[in-house]
mmCIF file of C-alpha atoms and ligand atoms in Angstrom:
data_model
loop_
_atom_site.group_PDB
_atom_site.id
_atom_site.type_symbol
_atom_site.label_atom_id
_atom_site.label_comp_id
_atom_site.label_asym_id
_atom_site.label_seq_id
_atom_site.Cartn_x
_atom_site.Cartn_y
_atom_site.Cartn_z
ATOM 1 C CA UNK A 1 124.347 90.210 122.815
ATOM 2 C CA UNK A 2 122.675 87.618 120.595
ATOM 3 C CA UNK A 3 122.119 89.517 116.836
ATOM 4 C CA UNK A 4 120.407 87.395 113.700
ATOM 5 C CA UNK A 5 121.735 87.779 110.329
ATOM 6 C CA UNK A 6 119.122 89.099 107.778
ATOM 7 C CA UNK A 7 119.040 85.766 106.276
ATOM 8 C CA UNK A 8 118.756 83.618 109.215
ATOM 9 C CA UNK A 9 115.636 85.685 110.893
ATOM 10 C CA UNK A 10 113.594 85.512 107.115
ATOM 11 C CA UNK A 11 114.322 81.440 107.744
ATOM 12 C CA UNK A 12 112.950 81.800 111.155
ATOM 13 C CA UNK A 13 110.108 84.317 109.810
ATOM 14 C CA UNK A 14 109.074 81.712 107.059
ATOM 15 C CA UNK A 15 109.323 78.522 109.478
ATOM 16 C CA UNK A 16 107.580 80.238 111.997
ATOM 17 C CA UNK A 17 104.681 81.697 109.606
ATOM 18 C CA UNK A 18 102.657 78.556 110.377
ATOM 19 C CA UNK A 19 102.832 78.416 113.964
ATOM 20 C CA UNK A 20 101.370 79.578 117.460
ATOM 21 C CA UNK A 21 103.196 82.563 119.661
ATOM 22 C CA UNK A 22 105.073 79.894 121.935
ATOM 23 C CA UNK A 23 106.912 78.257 118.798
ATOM 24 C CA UNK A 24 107.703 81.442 117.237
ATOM 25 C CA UNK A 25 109.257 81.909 120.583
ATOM 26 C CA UNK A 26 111.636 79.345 120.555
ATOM 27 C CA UNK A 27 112.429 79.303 116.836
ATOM 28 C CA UNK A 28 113.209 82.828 117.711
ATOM 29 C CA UNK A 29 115.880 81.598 120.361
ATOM 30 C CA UNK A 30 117.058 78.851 119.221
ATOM 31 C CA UNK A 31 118.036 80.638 116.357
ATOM 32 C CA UNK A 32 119.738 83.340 118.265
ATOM 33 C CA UNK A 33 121.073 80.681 120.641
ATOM 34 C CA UNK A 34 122.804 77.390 118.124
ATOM 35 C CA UNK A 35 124.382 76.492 121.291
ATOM 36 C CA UNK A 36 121.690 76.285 123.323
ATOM 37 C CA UNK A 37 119.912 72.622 123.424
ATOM 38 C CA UNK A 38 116.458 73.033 122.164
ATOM 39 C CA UNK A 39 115.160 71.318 125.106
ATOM 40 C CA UNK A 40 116.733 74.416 126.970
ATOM 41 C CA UNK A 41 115.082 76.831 125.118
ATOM 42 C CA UNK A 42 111.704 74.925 125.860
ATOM 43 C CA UNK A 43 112.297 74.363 130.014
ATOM 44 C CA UNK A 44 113.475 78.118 130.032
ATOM 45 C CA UNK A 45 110.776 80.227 132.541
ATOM 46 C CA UNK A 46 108.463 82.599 130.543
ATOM 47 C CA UNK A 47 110.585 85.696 132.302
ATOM 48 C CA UNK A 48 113.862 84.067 130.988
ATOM 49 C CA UNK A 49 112.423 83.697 127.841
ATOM 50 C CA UNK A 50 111.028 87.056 127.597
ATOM 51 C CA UNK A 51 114.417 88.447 128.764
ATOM 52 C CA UNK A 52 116.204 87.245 125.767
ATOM 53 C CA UNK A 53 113.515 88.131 123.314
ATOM 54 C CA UNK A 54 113.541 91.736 124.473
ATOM 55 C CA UNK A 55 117.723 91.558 123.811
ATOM 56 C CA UNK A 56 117.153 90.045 120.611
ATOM 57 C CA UNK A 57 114.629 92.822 119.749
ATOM 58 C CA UNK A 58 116.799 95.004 120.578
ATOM 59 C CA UNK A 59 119.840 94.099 118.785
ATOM 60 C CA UNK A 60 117.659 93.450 115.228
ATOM 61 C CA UNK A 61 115.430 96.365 115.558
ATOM 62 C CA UNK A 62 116.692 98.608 118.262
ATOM 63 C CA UNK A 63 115.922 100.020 121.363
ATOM 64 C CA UNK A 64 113.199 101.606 120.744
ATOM 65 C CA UNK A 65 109.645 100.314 120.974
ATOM 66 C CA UNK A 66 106.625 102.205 119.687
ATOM 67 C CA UNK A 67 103.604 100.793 120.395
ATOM 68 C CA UNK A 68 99.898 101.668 121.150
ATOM 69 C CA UNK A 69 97.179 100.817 124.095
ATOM 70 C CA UNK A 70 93.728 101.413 124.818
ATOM 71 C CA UNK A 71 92.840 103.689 128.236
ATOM 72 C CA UNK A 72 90.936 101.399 130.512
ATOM 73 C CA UNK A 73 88.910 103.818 132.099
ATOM 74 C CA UNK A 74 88.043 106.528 129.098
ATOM 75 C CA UNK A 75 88.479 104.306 126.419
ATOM 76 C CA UNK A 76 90.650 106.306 124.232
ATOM 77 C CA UNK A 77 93.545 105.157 122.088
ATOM 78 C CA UNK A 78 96.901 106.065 123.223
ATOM 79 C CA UNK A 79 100.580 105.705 121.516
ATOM 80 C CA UNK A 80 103.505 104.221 123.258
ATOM 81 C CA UNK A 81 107.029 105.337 123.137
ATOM 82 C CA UNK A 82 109.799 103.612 125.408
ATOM 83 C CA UNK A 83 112.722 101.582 125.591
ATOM 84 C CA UNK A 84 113.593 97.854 126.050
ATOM 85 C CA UNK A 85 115.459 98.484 129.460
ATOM 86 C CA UNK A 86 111.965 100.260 130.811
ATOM 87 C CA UNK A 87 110.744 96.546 130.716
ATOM 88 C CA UNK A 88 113.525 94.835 131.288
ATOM 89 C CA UNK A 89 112.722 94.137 134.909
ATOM 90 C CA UNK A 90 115.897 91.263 135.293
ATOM 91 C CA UNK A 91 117.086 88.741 133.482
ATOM 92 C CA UNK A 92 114.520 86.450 134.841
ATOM 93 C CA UNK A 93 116.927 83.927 136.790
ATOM 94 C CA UNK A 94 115.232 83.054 139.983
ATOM 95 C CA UNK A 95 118.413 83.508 141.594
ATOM 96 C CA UNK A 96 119.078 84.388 145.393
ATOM 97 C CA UNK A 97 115.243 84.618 145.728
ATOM 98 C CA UNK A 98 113.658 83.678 149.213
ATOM 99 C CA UNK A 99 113.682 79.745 149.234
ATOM 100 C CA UNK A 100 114.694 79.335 145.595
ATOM 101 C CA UNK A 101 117.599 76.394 145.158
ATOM 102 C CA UNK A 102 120.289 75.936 142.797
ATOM 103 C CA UNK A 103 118.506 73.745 140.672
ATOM 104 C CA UNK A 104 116.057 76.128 140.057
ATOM 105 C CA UNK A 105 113.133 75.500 142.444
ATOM 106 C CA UNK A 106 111.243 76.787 144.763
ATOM 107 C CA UNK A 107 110.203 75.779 148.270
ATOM 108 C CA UNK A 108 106.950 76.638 150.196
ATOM 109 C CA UNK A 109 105.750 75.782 153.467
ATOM 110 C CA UNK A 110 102.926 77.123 155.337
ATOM 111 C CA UNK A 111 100.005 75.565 157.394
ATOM 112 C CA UNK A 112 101.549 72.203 157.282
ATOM 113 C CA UNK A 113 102.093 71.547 153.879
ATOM 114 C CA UNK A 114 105.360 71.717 151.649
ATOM 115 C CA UNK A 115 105.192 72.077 148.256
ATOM 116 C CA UNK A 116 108.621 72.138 145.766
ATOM 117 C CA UNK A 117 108.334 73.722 142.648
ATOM 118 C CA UNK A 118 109.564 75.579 139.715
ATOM 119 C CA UNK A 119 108.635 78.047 137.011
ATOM 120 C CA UNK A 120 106.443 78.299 134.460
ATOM 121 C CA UNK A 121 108.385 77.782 130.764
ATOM 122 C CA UNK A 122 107.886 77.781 127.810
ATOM 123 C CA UNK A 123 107.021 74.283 127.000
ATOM 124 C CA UNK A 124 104.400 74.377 129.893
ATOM 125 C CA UNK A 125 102.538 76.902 127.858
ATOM 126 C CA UNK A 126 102.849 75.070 124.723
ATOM 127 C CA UNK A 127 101.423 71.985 126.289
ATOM 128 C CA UNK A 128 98.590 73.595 127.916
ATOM 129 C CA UNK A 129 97.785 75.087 124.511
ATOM 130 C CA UNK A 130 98.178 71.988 122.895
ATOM 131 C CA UNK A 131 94.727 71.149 124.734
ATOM 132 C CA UNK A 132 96.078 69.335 127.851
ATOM 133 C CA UNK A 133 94.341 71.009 130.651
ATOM 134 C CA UNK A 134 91.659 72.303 128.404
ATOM 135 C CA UNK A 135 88.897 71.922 130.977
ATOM 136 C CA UNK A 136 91.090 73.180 134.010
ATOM 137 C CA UNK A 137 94.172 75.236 132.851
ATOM 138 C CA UNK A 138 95.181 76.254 136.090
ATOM 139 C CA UNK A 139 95.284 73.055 137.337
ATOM 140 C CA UNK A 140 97.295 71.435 134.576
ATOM 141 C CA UNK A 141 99.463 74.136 134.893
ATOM 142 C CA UNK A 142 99.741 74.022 138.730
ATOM 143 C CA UNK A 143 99.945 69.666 138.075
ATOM 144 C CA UNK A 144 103.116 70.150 135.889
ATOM 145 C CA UNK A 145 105.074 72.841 137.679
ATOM 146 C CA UNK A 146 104.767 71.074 141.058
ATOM 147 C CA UNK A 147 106.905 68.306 141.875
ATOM 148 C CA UNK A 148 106.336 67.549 145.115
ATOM 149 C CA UNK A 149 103.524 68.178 147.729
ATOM 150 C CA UNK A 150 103.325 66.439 151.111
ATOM 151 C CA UNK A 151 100.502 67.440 153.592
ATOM 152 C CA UNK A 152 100.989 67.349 157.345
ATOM 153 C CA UNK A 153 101.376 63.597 157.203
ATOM 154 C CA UNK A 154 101.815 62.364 153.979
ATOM 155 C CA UNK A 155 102.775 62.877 150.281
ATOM 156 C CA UNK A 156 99.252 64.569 148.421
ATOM 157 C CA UNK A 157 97.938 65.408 144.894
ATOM 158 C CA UNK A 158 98.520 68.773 143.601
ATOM 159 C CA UNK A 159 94.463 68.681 143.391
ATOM 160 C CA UNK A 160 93.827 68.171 147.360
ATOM 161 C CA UNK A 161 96.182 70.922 148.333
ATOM 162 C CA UNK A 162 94.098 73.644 150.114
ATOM 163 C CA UNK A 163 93.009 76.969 147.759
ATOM 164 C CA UNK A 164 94.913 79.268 149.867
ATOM 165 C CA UNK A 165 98.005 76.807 149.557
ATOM 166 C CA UNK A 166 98.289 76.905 145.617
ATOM 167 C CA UNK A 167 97.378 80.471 146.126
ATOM 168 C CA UNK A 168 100.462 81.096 147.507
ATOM 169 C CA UNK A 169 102.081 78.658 145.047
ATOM 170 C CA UNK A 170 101.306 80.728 142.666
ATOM 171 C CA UNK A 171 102.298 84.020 144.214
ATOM 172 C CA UNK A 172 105.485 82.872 144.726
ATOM 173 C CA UNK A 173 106.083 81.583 141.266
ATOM 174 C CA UNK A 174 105.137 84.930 139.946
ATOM 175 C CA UNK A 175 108.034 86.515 142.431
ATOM 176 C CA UNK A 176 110.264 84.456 141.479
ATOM 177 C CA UNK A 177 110.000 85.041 137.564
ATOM 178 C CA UNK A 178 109.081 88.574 137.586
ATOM 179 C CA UNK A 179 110.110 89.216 133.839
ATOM 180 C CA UNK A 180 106.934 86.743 132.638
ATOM 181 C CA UNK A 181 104.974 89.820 133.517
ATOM 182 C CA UNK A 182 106.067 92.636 131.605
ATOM 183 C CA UNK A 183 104.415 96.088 132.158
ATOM 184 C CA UNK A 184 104.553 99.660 131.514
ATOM 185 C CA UNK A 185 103.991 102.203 133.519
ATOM 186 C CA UNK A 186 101.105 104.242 131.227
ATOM 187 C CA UNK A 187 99.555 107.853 132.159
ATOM 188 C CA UNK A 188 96.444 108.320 129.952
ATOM 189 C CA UNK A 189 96.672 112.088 128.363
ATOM 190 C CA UNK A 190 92.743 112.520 128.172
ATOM 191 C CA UNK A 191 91.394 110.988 131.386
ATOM 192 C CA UNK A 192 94.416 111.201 133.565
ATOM 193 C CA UNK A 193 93.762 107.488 134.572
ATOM 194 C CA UNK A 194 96.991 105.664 135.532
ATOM 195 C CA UNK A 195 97.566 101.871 134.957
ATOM 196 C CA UNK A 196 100.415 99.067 134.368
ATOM 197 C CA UNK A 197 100.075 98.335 130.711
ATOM 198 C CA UNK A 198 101.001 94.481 130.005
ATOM 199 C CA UNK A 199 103.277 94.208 127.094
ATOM 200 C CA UNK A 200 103.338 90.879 125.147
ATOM 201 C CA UNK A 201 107.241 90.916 123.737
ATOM 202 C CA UNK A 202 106.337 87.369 121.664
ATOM 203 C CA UNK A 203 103.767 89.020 119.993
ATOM 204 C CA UNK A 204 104.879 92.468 119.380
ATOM 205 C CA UNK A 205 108.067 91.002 117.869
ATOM 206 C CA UNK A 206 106.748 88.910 115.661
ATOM 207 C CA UNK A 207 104.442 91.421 113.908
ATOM 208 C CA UNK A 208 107.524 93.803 114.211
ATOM 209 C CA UNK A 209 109.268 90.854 112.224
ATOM 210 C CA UNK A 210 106.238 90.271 109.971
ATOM 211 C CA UNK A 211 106.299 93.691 108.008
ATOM 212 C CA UNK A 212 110.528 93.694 107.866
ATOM 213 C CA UNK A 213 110.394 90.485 106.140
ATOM 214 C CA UNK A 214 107.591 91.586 103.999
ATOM 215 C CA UNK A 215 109.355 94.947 103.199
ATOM 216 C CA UNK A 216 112.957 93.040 102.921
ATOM 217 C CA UNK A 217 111.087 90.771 100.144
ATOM 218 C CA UNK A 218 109.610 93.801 98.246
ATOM 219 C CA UNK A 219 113.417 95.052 98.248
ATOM 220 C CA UNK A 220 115.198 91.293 97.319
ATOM 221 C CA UNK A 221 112.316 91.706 93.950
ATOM 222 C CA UNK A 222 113.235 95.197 93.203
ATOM 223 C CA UNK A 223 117.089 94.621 92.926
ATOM 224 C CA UNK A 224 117.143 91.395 91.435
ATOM 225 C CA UNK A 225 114.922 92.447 89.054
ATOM 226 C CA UNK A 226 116.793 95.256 88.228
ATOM 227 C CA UNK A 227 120.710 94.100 88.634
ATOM 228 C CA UNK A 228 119.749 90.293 88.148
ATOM 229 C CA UNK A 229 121.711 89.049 91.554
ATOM 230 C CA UNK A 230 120.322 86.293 93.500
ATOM 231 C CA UNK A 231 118.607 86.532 96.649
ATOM 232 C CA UNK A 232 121.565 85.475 98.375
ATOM 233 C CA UNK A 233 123.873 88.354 97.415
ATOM 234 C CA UNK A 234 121.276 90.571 98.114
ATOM 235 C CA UNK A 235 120.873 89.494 101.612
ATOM 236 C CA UNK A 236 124.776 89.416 102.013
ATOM 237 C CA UNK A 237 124.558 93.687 101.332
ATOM 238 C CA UNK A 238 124.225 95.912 104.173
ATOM 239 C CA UNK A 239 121.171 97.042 104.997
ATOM 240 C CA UNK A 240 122.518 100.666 104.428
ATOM 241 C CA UNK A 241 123.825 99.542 101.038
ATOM 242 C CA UNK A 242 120.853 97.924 99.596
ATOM 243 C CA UNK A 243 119.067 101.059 100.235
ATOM 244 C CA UNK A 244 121.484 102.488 98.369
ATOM 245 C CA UNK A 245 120.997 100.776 95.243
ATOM 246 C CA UNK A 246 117.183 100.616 95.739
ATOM 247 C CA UNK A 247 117.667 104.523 95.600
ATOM 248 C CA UNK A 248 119.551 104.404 92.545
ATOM 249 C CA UNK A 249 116.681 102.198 90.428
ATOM 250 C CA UNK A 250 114.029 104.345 91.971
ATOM 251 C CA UNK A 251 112.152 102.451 94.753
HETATM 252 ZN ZN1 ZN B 301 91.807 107.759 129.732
#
């Protein structure tokens, strides 16, 4: 299992301060990951992705996740306790899937057209955010994951497929990455309402990461302010040793 050193996830932290969700993502994994190409990290599928982010959670903080969500139907606040492996639905490889291929796509046929395509990643996400698509994000979406359409006679544009054919486009992406949609079982105490809570790993992560960093600074100041060592050889302690010390000079 991937596992950052304090060090290198306050680098990622402070690099990733400045950016969107999807490149905290990858800095995230590509950190984890050295020997991963970046443009790996980026063609990964959101479920892949979100596999390894939940086992890099997990290693760094864990696997416990407490969390909180809002009752649909009453309204009323509830906390969440759990695990990582209650979302960890696979490891997001579309794999032995109905019609998927070793390259990683997916075939569909039906009603005369055929339509070859892959999973949503990472990078599609980032691009659709980065305003291409703006107007018709489902669409661009559909227009980059699709690589090949023909209609009962000839080659077509994603755009002229029929609604109920990119309906079922898009079903069958969603099957075949079923970690991009990770969800919790949740049974509201008050109302008794029951629901499948979504649960956004990038962004729960990040915030988890957030407050460390911001605590793990408080502690670099305290000690090197006390014992005069560099940040450096304060990050190099154990996390059960600088406590420790911060215990002895009364923080
Ligand atoms: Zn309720």
């Amino acid at each position: 299992m991937s596992t950052l050193s304090a060090t290198a996830l306050l680098d990622v932290w402070e690099r990733g301060r400045a950016h969107g969700p999807l490149e905290q993502a990858a800095l995230l994994l590509a950190a984890a990951h050295p020997a991963t190409p970046p443009g790996a990290i980026g063609a990964m599928t959101v479920g892949r992705r979100d596999a390894l982010l939940l086992a890099l959670r997990e290693s760094t903080f864990g696997p416990r996740i407490a969390s909180v969500a809002t009752c649909p139907a009453c309204g009323e606040p509830l906390e969440l306790a759990f695990d990582c492996a209650d979302l960890r639905q696979d490891d997001g490889v579309p794999d032995g899937r109905d019609a998927g291929s070793d390259d990683g796509t997916q075939r569909l046929e039906l009603d005369g057209y055929a339509v070859r395509f892959r999973c949503v990643s990472n990078d599609d996400l980032a691009a659709l955010a980065g305003g291409a698509g703006a107007a018709a994000p489902r669409l661009a979406l559909l227009r980059r994951c699709v690589l090949e359409a023909r209609g009962p006679t000839a080659p077509v544009a994603v755009e002229t497929l029929p609604a109920h054919v990119l309906d079922a486009v898009e079903q069958r992406m969603a099957l075949a990455d079923p970690g991009a949609d990770l969800r919790l079982a949740v049974a509201c105490p008050d109302c008794g309402h029951r629901w499948l809570a979504v649960f956004d790993i990038v962004s729960f992560f990040w915030r988890e990461i957030e407050s460390w960093a911001c605590r793990l600074l408080r502690d670099v100041h305290a000690l090197a302010r006390a014992y005069g060592w560099s940040e450096r050889e304060i990050l190099a302690l154990s996390p059960f040793r600088r406590r420790c010390y911060l215990d002895m000079v009364g923080t």
